[in-house]
Amino acid sequence: MPTFANRVAGLGTTIFSEINDLAAHHQAINLGQGRPDFDGPKEMIEVAAEAMLSGKANQYAPGMGILPLRRNIAQHVQAFYNLDIDPETGVCVTSGAAEGVYSAIMSVVNPGDEVILIEPYFDTYLPIIEWAGGIPVYVPMRPPQWTFEPDELRAAFNAKTRAIILNTPHNPTGRVYTHEELTLIAELCQEYDAIVISDEVYEHLTYADARHIPIAALPGMFDRTITVSSAAKTFSVTGWKVGWTYGHPELITGVWRIHQNVTFALNHPGQFGVAHALTMNGSYYEDLQAMYTAKRDFLLAGLRNAGLKAIAPAGAFYIMADFSDVFDGDDVAFTKHLISEIGVACIPPSAFFSEPNKGITRQYVRFTYCKTDDILQQAAEKMLKLRG
Ligand SMILES: Cc1ncc(COP(=O)(O)O)c(C=O)c1O
């Protein structure tokens, strides 16, 4: 029987599907996938529903995205980061950040190019680099602070470096890169003429003093950065898959050329909803941060009460917790134990590391707190059983 191509042969089921299935089988509380179990703003959903009911958005959308959405993305980027984006040529709306990253990588990486990946990395980055014929070069971040060594980063750059994939605020560690870290990356990219693909889907999820800085806003970086973001996490609509890329028109033209041959256009009604959401007043973002700060602190206390060690993350909605005081085994074994014996699901982060570096996260697992308070409470109670 004919079978699939070689590029598919090495790919298994993603860790998220695997954990979701296992969690469902054991009826475990799922703190695995970063998928809120509550809705985004009602007024945004009403605008999308109206776009469907009125019949104005039930056919293909323009390939680059509807202009009101592109304009509002440009205004948002101007208001928050003081970046000047041309909504006509500098924004391409994509099917979630996931397709944004795909189209960005495909549009800049040639076969044989090296692409720097900071580990742990969001799991889709690696296969996309490989499909483009790129060669991944890994730079690990290490616990407990989850920072990279500047010398290791420097050593990863060379004349073959074409791009680096960044993700800040970071999944799964919750790191928010500092100005100093971003400056080092920016200097190396300029020295080696490399492009940054910056995945900023958690741009509005930062806590306390942490502030998200888009690397595109650093001197000399706008022309060499494709920034990727999405409505998924900011507006709690992961199911809509409305994302976008922005940057210099020269780079965004490349993204668009890939995009038009992959999805061509995306979810038309959702684009109206997100265009509206981006005009909601400034307190929306503060309220979101306040809500997630409370959830983060609650889960953090629950994990510590259960005997796990964790530091408060500065961004995104994940906590990396060290379980070595309550369990003897690696992250995959602990995850299975937690699901089947305790009734709570998490994600083993070794799925986000290259083979040689998987050991770095041997005693850590990732929990998400994008869940209702009631679910977090139930999970915290169940995990007390870990203390034996
Ligand atoms: C770092 C990162 N990038 C991209 C995505 C995918 O975003 P979207 O749902 O907008 O495709 C996620 C989702 O969890 C993510 O964590």
GROMACS .gro file of C-alpha atoms and ligand atoms in nm:
model
  404
    1MET     CA    1   0.000   0.000   0.000
    2PRO     CA    2   0.137   0.350  -0.077
    3THR     CA    3   0.241   0.535   0.235
    4PHE     CA    4   0.341   0.885   0.345
    5ALA     CA    5   0.655   1.081   0.265
    6ASN     CA    6   0.976   1.058   0.465
    7ARG     CA    7   0.915   1.395   0.629
    8VAL     CA    8   0.611   1.248   0.799
    9ALA     CA    9   0.766   0.919   0.902
   10GLY     CA   10   0.940   1.054   1.212
   11LEU     CA   11   0.643   1.253   1.336
   12GLY     CA   12   0.427   1.108   1.610
   13THR     CA   13   0.117   1.250   1.772
   14THR     CA   14   0.183   1.588   1.937
   15ILE     CA   15   0.232   1.581   2.310
   16PHE     CA   16  -0.086   1.788   2.355
   17SER     CA   17  -0.309   1.534   2.180
   18GLU     CA   18  -0.139   1.252   2.368
   19ILE     CA   19  -0.196   1.415   2.707
   20ASN     CA   20  -0.552   1.523   2.621
   21ASP     CA   21  -0.639   1.163   2.531
   22LEU     CA   22  -0.477   1.024   2.845
   23ALA     CA   23  -0.643   1.288   3.064
   24ALA     CA   24  -0.984   1.212   2.909
   25HIS     CA   25  -0.931   0.839   2.960
   26HIS     CA   26  -0.860   0.889   3.332
   27GLN     CA   27  -1.108   1.177   3.369
   28ALA     CA   28  -0.822   1.384   3.503
   29ILE     CA   29  -0.836   1.760   3.553
   30ASN     CA   30  -0.647   1.891   3.255
   31LEU     CA   31  -0.382   2.151   3.337
   32GLY     CA   32  -0.192   2.042   3.026
   33GLN     CA   33  -0.279   2.234   2.712
   34GLY     CA   34  -0.283   2.617   2.720
   35ARG     CA   35  -0.650   2.635   2.632
   36PRO     CA   36  -0.866   2.857   2.857
   37ASP     CA   37  -1.183   2.689   2.982
   38PHE     CA   38  -1.366   3.023   2.985
   39ASP     CA   39  -1.480   3.254   2.708
   40GLY     CA   40  -1.327   3.571   2.576
   41PRO     CA   41  -1.507   3.910   2.592
   42LYS     CA   42  -1.876   3.879   2.506
   43GLU     CA   43  -1.881   4.193   2.290
   44MET     CA   44  -1.608   4.043   2.070
   45ILE     CA   45  -1.802   3.718   2.027
   46GLU     CA   46  -2.118   3.914   1.945
   47VAL     CA   47  -1.939   4.103   1.669
   48ALA     CA   48  -1.816   3.775   1.517
   49ALA     CA   49  -2.165   3.619   1.548
   50GLU     CA   50  -2.321   3.923   1.385
   51ALA     CA   51  -2.069   3.902   1.100
   52MET     CA   52  -2.196   3.551   1.037
   53LEU     CA   53  -2.567   3.616   1.086
   54SER     CA   54  -2.568   3.923   0.864
   55GLY     CA   55  -2.405   3.722   0.588
   56LYS     CA   56  -2.114   3.963   0.546
   57ALA     CA   57  -1.844   3.718   0.646
   58ASN     CA   58  -1.946   3.374   0.532
   59GLN     CA   59  -1.728   3.361   0.221
   60TYR     CA   60  -1.353   3.380   0.172
   61ALA     CA   61  -1.185   3.673   0.341
   62PRO     CA   62  -0.915   3.875   0.162
   63GLY     CA   63  -0.595   3.670   0.173
   64MET     CA   64  -0.392   3.922   0.378
   65GLY     CA   65  -0.683   3.958   0.622
   66ILE     CA   66  -0.968   4.209   0.635
   67LEU     CA   67  -0.841   4.566   0.628
   68PRO     CA   68  -1.014   4.675   0.953
   69LEU     CA   69  -0.826   4.400   1.135
   70ARG     CA   70  -0.494   4.487   0.974
   71ARG     CA   71  -0.547   4.855   1.060
   72ASN     CA   72  -0.630   4.773   1.421
   73ILE     CA   73  -0.326   4.546   1.451
   74ALA     CA   74  -0.108   4.833   1.323
   75GLN     CA   75  -0.272   5.074   1.571
   76HIS     CA   76  -0.226   4.827   1.856
   77VAL     CA   77   0.143   4.784   1.776
   78GLN     CA   78   0.180   5.163   1.755
   79ALA     CA   79   0.000   5.219   2.086
   80PHE     CA   80   0.187   4.953   2.283
   81TYR     CA   81   0.531   4.949   2.123
   82ASN     CA   82   0.556   5.271   1.925
   83LEU     CA   83   0.622   5.081   1.602
   84ASP     CA   84   0.506   5.216   1.269
   85ILE     CA   85   0.347   4.939   1.063
   86ASP     CA   86   0.188   4.978   0.722
   87PRO     CA   87  -0.149   4.799   0.753
   88GLU     CA   88  -0.166   4.746   0.376
   89THR     CA   89   0.173   4.583   0.326
   90GLY     CA   90   0.323   4.518   0.669
   91VAL     CA   91   0.060   4.290   0.825
   92CYS     CA   92  -0.047   3.944   0.712
   93VAL     CA   93  -0.328   3.777   0.906
   94THR     CA   94  -0.268   3.403   0.950
   95SER     CA   95  -0.449   3.097   1.076
   96GLY     CA   96  -0.330   3.143   1.433
   97ALA     CA   97   0.026   3.214   1.538
   98ALA     CA   98   0.096   2.853   1.443
   99GLU     CA   99   0.051   2.926   1.073
  100GLY     CA  100   0.224   3.261   1.119
  101VAL     CA  101   0.536   3.083   1.242
  102TYR     CA  102   0.506   2.826   0.963
  103SER     CA  103   0.475   3.086   0.688
  104ALA     CA  104   0.752   3.299   0.840
  105ILE     CA  105   1.000   3.010   0.859
  106MET     CA  106   0.910   2.883   0.513
  107SER     CA  107   0.952   3.231   0.370
  108VAL     CA  108   1.305   3.294   0.499
  109VAL     CA  109   1.486   2.961   0.540
  110ASN     CA  110   1.672   2.806   0.246
  111PRO     CA  111   1.796   2.445   0.246
  112GLY     CA  112   2.123   2.426   0.441
  113ASP     CA  113   2.058   2.742   0.642
  114GLU     CA  114   2.113   2.721   1.016
  115VAL     CA  115   1.828   2.827   1.242
  116ILE     CA  116   1.888   2.889   1.612
  117LEU     CA  117   1.628   2.745   1.846
  118ILE     CA  118   1.628   2.836   2.212
  119GLU     CA  119   1.519   2.537   2.418
  120PRO     CA  120   1.266   2.452   2.544
  121TYR     CA  121   1.085   2.552   2.223
  122PHE     CA  122   0.722   2.535   2.112
  123ASP     CA  123   0.701   2.193   1.954
  124THR     CA  124   0.594   2.293   1.601
  125TYR     CA  125   0.905   2.501   1.533
  126LEU     CA  126   1.139   2.210   1.475
  127PRO     CA  127   0.947   2.016   1.205
  128ILE     CA  128   0.885   2.338   1.015
  129ILE     CA  129   1.256   2.424   1.013
  130GLU     CA  130   1.329   2.073   0.888
  131TRP     CA  131   1.064   2.090   0.612
  132ALA     CA  132   1.227   2.412   0.496
  133GLY     CA  133   1.558   2.222   0.475
  134GLY     CA  134   1.702   2.424   0.763
  135ILE     CA  135   1.944   2.289   1.023
  136PRO     CA  136   1.843   2.352   1.385
  137VAL     CA  137   2.112   2.477   1.623
  138TYR     CA  138   2.008   2.447   1.987
  139VAL     CA  139   2.075   2.685   2.273
  140PRO     CA  140   1.929   2.561   2.601
  141MET     CA  141   1.783   2.761   2.886
  142ARG     CA  142   1.844   2.601   3.223
  143PRO     CA  143   1.649   2.583   3.547
  144PRO     CA  144   1.569   2.711   3.796
  145GLN     CA  145   1.573   3.061   3.638
  146TRP     CA  146   1.547   2.931   3.281
  147THR     CA  147   1.808   3.163   3.132
  148PHE     CA  148   2.052   3.094   2.848
  149GLU     CA  149   2.428   3.137   2.871
  150PRO     CA  150   2.536   3.437   2.661
  151ASP     CA  151   2.848   3.248   2.550
  152GLU     CA  152   2.646   2.950   2.430
  153LEU     CA  153   2.423   3.182   2.232
  154ARG     CA  154   2.722   3.361   2.082
  155ALA     CA  155   2.879   3.029   1.986
  156ALA     CA  156   2.562   2.924   1.802
  157PHE     CA  157   2.593   3.210   1.550
  158ASN     CA  158   2.812   3.180   1.241
  159ALA     CA  159   2.811   3.270   0.874
  160LYS     CA  160   2.549   3.003   0.798
  161THR     CA  161   2.299   3.138   1.053
  162ARG     CA  162   1.991   3.252   0.869
  163ALA     CA  163   1.744   3.301   1.153
  164ILE     CA  164   1.670   3.264   1.522
  165ILE     CA  165   1.328   3.175   1.657
  166LEU     CA  166   1.237   3.363   1.972
  167ASN     CA  167   0.939   3.323   2.198
  168THR     CA  168   0.875   3.582   2.466
  169PRO     CA  169   0.688   3.569   2.701
  170HIS     CA  170   0.795   3.211   2.687
  171ASN     CA  171   0.607   2.883   2.673
  172PRO     CA  172   0.669   2.664   2.873
  173THR     CA  173   0.894   2.847   3.125
  174GLY     CA  174   0.704   3.174   3.170
  175ARG     CA  175   1.028   3.368   3.110
  176VAL     CA  176   1.001   3.721   2.977
  177TYR     CA  177   1.325   3.815   2.805
  178THR     CA  178   1.494   4.120   2.954
  179HIS     CA  179   1.617   4.420   2.760
  180GLU     CA  180   1.971   4.297   2.815
  181GLU     CA  181   1.899   3.950   2.673
  182LEU     CA  182   1.717   4.094   2.373
  183THR     CA  183   1.998   4.342   2.310
  184LEU     CA  184   2.251   4.059   2.296
  185ILE     CA  185   2.031   3.867   2.050
  186ALA     CA  186   1.981   4.184   1.844
  187GLU     CA  187   2.354   4.256   1.830
  188LEU     CA  188   2.433   3.901   1.720
  189CYS     CA  189   2.161   3.908   1.453
  190GLN     CA  190   2.304   4.230   1.312
  191GLU     CA  191   2.661   4.102   1.325
  192TYR     CA  192   2.565   3.782   1.141
  193ASP     CA  193   2.291   3.933   0.923
  194ALA     CA  194   2.028   3.698   1.067
  195ILE     CA  195   1.650   3.732   1.077
  196VAL     CA  196   1.440   3.699   1.394
  197ILE     CA  197   1.107   3.522   1.393
  198SER     CA  198   0.958   3.639   1.719
  199ASP     CA  199   0.659   3.449   1.853
  200GLU     CA  200   0.484   3.689   2.091
  201VAL     CA  201   0.146   3.520   2.144
  202TYR     CA  202   0.168   3.590   2.519
  203GLU     CA  203   0.258   3.959   2.469
  204HIS     CA  204  -0.013   4.077   2.709
  205LEU     CA  205   0.050   3.819   2.979
  206THR     CA  206   0.322   3.966   3.198
  207TYR     CA  207   0.310   4.006   3.575
  208ALA     CA  208   0.436   4.248   3.839
  209ASP     CA  209   0.732   4.445   3.703
  210ALA     CA  210   0.792   4.231   3.396
  211ARG     CA  211   0.729   4.408   3.065
  212HIS     CA  212   0.712   4.255   2.722
  213ILE     CA  213   0.958   4.410   2.477
  214PRO     CA  214   0.918   4.317   2.110
  215ILE     CA  215   1.264   4.268   1.966
  216ALA     CA  216   1.143   4.451   1.654
  217ALA     CA  217   1.143   4.770   1.864
  218LEU     CA  218   1.516   4.751   1.938
  219PRO     CA  219   1.749   4.970   1.727
  220GLY     CA  220   1.822   4.820   1.387
  221MET     CA  221   1.585   4.525   1.436
  222PHE     CA  222   1.262   4.623   1.260
  223ASP     CA  223   1.395   4.543   0.914
  224ARG     CA  224   1.510   4.196   1.019
  225THR     CA  225   1.222   4.078   1.238
  226ILE     CA  226   0.898   3.901   1.159
  227THR     CA  227   0.677   3.931   1.466
  228VAL     CA  228   0.403   3.675   1.516
  229SER     CA  229   0.107   3.711   1.749
  230SER     CA  230  -0.248   3.594   1.789
  231ALA     CA  231  -0.586   3.658   1.946
  232ALA     CA  232  -0.583   3.310   2.101
  233LYS     CA  233  -0.434   3.389   2.442
  234THR     CA  234  -0.497   3.764   2.464
  235PHE     CA  235  -0.870   3.728   2.402
  236SER     CA  236  -0.920   3.367   2.520
  237VAL     CA  237  -1.032   3.237   2.180
  238THR     CA  238  -0.790   2.959   2.096
  239GLY     CA  239  -1.063   2.801   1.884
  240TRP     CA  240  -1.082   3.092   1.641
  241LYS     CA  241  -0.728   3.057   1.507
  242VAL     CA  242  -0.691   3.424   1.422
  243GLY     CA  243  -0.326   3.520   1.429
  244TRP     CA  244  -0.100   3.764   1.244
  245THR     CA  245   0.250   3.856   1.142
  246TYR     CA  246   0.385   4.207   1.108
  247GLY     CA  247   0.709   4.366   1.002
  248HIS     CA  248   0.887   4.529   0.711
  249PRO     CA  249   0.680   4.488   0.389
  250GLU     CA  250   0.976   4.313   0.225
  251LEU     CA  251   0.960   4.032   0.484
  252ILE     CA  252   0.581   4.025   0.510
  253THR     CA  253   0.555   3.982   0.132
  254GLY     CA  254   0.740   3.653   0.173
  255VAL     CA  255   0.508   3.542   0.453
  256TRP     CA  256   0.208   3.627   0.238
  257ARG     CA  257   0.341   3.426  -0.057
  258ILE     CA  258   0.359   3.113   0.159
  259HIS     CA  259   0.032   3.190   0.336
  260GLN     CA  260  -0.163   3.223   0.011
  261ASN     CA  261  -0.054   2.875  -0.092
  262VAL     CA  262  -0.129   2.712   0.243
  263THR     CA  263  -0.456   2.853   0.375
  264PHE     CA  264  -0.502   3.146   0.133
  265ALA     CA  265  -0.739   3.312   0.383
  266LEU     CA  266  -0.880   3.227   0.720
  267ASN     CA  267  -1.183   3.238   0.945
  268HIS     CA  268  -1.364   3.548   0.816
  269PRO     CA  269  -1.616   3.613   1.102
  270GLY     CA  270  -1.346   3.575   1.367
  271GLN     CA  271  -1.148   3.853   1.200
  272PHE     CA  272  -1.434   4.097   1.261
  273GLY     CA  273  -1.449   3.989   1.624
  274VAL     CA  274  -1.076   4.034   1.676
  275ALA     CA  275  -1.074   4.368   1.489
  276HIS     CA  276  -1.332   4.482   1.744
  277ALA     CA  277  -1.147   4.332   2.040
  278LEU     CA  278  -0.835   4.531   1.952
  279THR     CA  279  -1.034   4.852   2.000
  280MET     CA  280  -1.153   4.763   2.353
  281ASN     CA  281  -1.030   5.009   2.611
  282GLY     CA  282  -0.692   4.981   2.784
  283SER     CA  283  -0.824   4.839   3.110
  284TYR     CA  284  -0.900   4.511   2.931
  285TYR     CA  285  -0.531   4.420   2.940
  286GLU     CA  286  -0.486   4.525   3.302
  287ASP     CA  287  -0.788   4.319   3.404
  288LEU     CA  288  -0.652   4.019   3.215
  289GLN     CA  289  -0.317   4.050   3.391
  290ALA     CA  290  -0.485   4.088   3.729
  291MET     CA  291  -0.698   3.777   3.666
  292TYR     CA  292  -0.398   3.570   3.562
  293THR     CA  293  -0.181   3.699   3.847
  294ALA     CA  294  -0.440   3.567   4.093
  295LYS     CA  295  -0.462   3.231   3.912
  296ARG     CA  296  -0.084   3.202   3.893
  297ASP     CA  297  -0.045   3.271   4.264
  298PHE     CA  298  -0.320   3.025   4.351
  299LEU     CA  299  -0.171   2.742   4.148
  300LEU     CA  300   0.178   2.823   4.271
  301ALA     CA  301   0.059   2.787   4.631
  302GLY     CA  302  -0.123   2.463   4.542
  303LEU     CA  303   0.189   2.314   4.383
  304ARG     CA  304   0.406   2.415   4.677
  305ASN     CA  305   0.155   2.268   4.924
  306ALA     CA  306   0.173   1.945   4.727
  307GLY     CA  307   0.551   1.936   4.777
  308LEU     CA  308   0.661   2.066   4.435
  309LYS     CA  309   0.914   2.346   4.396
  310ALA     CA  310   0.837   2.635   4.163
  311ILE     CA  311   0.925   2.998   4.117
  312ALA     CA  312   0.666   3.257   4.014
  313PRO     CA  313   0.689   3.297   3.637
  314ALA     CA  314   0.698   3.652   3.498
  315GLY     CA  315   0.480   3.583   3.195
  316ALA     CA  316   0.254   3.357   2.984
  317PHE     CA  317   0.026   3.122   3.181
  318TYR     CA  318   0.248   2.829   3.269
  319ILE     CA  319   0.443   2.716   3.574
  320MET     CA  320   0.740   2.484   3.551
  321ALA     CA  321   0.742   2.280   3.871
  322ASP     CA  322   1.017   2.059   4.010
  323PHE     CA  323   0.863   1.735   4.140
  324SER     CA  324   1.184   1.565   4.253
  325ASP     CA  325   1.090   1.579   4.625
  326VAL     CA  326   0.771   1.378   4.570
  327PHE     CA  327   0.850   1.143   4.281
  328ASP     CA  328   1.142   0.938   4.161
  329GLY     CA  329   1.147   0.926   3.779
  330ASP     CA  330   1.154   1.150   3.476
  331ASP     CA  331   0.901   1.407   3.353
  332VAL     CA  332   0.714   1.160   3.133
  333ALA     CA  333   0.682   0.904   3.414
  334PHE     CA  334   0.566   1.173   3.657
  335THR     CA  335   0.308   1.304   3.409
  336LYS     CA  336   0.163   0.955   3.366
  337HIS     CA  337   0.160   0.902   3.741
  338LEU     CA  338  -0.009   1.236   3.802
  339ILE     CA  339  -0.279   1.164   3.543
  340SER     CA  340  -0.356   0.805   3.636
  341GLU     CA  341  -0.301   0.806   4.015
  342ILE     CA  342  -0.374   1.165   4.120
  343GLY     CA  343  -0.618   1.274   3.849
  344VAL     CA  344  -0.441   1.588   3.724
  345ALA     CA  345  -0.279   1.632   3.381
  346CYS     CA  346   0.032   1.837   3.303
  347ILE     CA  347   0.283   1.843   3.016
  348PRO     CA  348   0.627   1.678   3.022
  349PRO     CA  349   0.856   1.948   2.879
  350SER     CA  350   1.112   1.705   2.740
  351ALA     CA  351   0.891   1.721   2.429
  352PHE     CA  352   1.024   2.077   2.386
  353PHE     CA  353   1.393   1.982   2.397
  354SER     CA  354   1.634   1.828   2.148
  355GLU     CA  355   1.740   1.470   2.225
  356PRO     CA  356   2.077   1.557   2.387
  357ASN     CA  357   1.920   1.820   2.614
  358LYS     CA  358   1.607   1.640   2.732
  359GLY     CA  359   1.778   1.566   3.064
  360ILE     CA  360   1.767   1.938   3.153
  361THR     CA  361   1.399   1.909   3.230
  362ARG     CA  362   1.404   1.560   3.379
  363GLN     CA  363   1.250   1.673   3.710
  364TYR     CA  364   1.019   1.945   3.578
  365VAL     CA  365   0.667   1.944   3.438
  366ARG     CA  366   0.455   2.225   3.303
  367PHE     CA  367   0.116   2.322   3.445
  368THR     CA  368  -0.116   2.582   3.296
  369TYR     CA  369  -0.335   2.810   3.504
  370CYS     CA  370  -0.564   2.932   3.223
  371LYS     CA  371  -0.852   2.754   3.398
  372THR     CA  372  -1.146   2.857   3.613
  373ASP     CA  373  -1.075   2.907   3.983
  374ASP     CA  374  -1.292   2.607   4.062
  375ILE     CA  375  -1.084   2.377   3.840
  376LEU     CA  376  -0.760   2.510   3.988
  377GLN     CA  377  -0.898   2.450   4.337
  378GLN     CA  378  -0.994   2.091   4.254
  379ALA     CA  379  -0.651   2.027   4.102
  380ALA     CA  380  -0.474   2.172   4.407
  381GLU     CA  381  -0.679   1.950   4.639
  382LYS     CA  382  -0.605   1.638   4.437
  383MET     CA  383  -0.234   1.710   4.423
  384LEU     CA  384  -0.211   1.715   4.802
  385LYS     CA  385  -0.213   1.336   4.766
  386LEU     CA  386   0.137   1.365   4.621
  387ARG     CA  387   0.266   1.423   4.971
  388GLY     CA  388   0.174   1.062   5.035
  389LIG     C1  389   0.447   2.976   2.192
  389LIG     C2  390   0.324   2.949   2.113
  389LIG     N1  391   0.321   2.980   1.984
  389LIG     C3  392   0.212   2.956   1.908
  389LIG     C4  393   0.100   2.898   1.962
  389LIG     C5  394  -0.018   2.872   1.873
  389LIG     O1  395  -0.099   2.986   1.869
  389LIG     P1  396  -0.233   2.987   1.783
  389LIG     O2  397  -0.337   2.913   1.858
  389LIG     O3  398  -0.265   3.132   1.766
  389LIG     O4  399  -0.200   2.922   1.653
  389LIG     C6  400   0.098   2.863   2.097
  389LIG     C7  401  -0.019   2.795   2.156
  389LIG     O5  402  -0.015   2.741   2.262
  389LIG     C8  403   0.213   2.890   2.174
  389LIG     O6  404   0.218   2.858   2.304
   0.00000   0.00000   0.00000
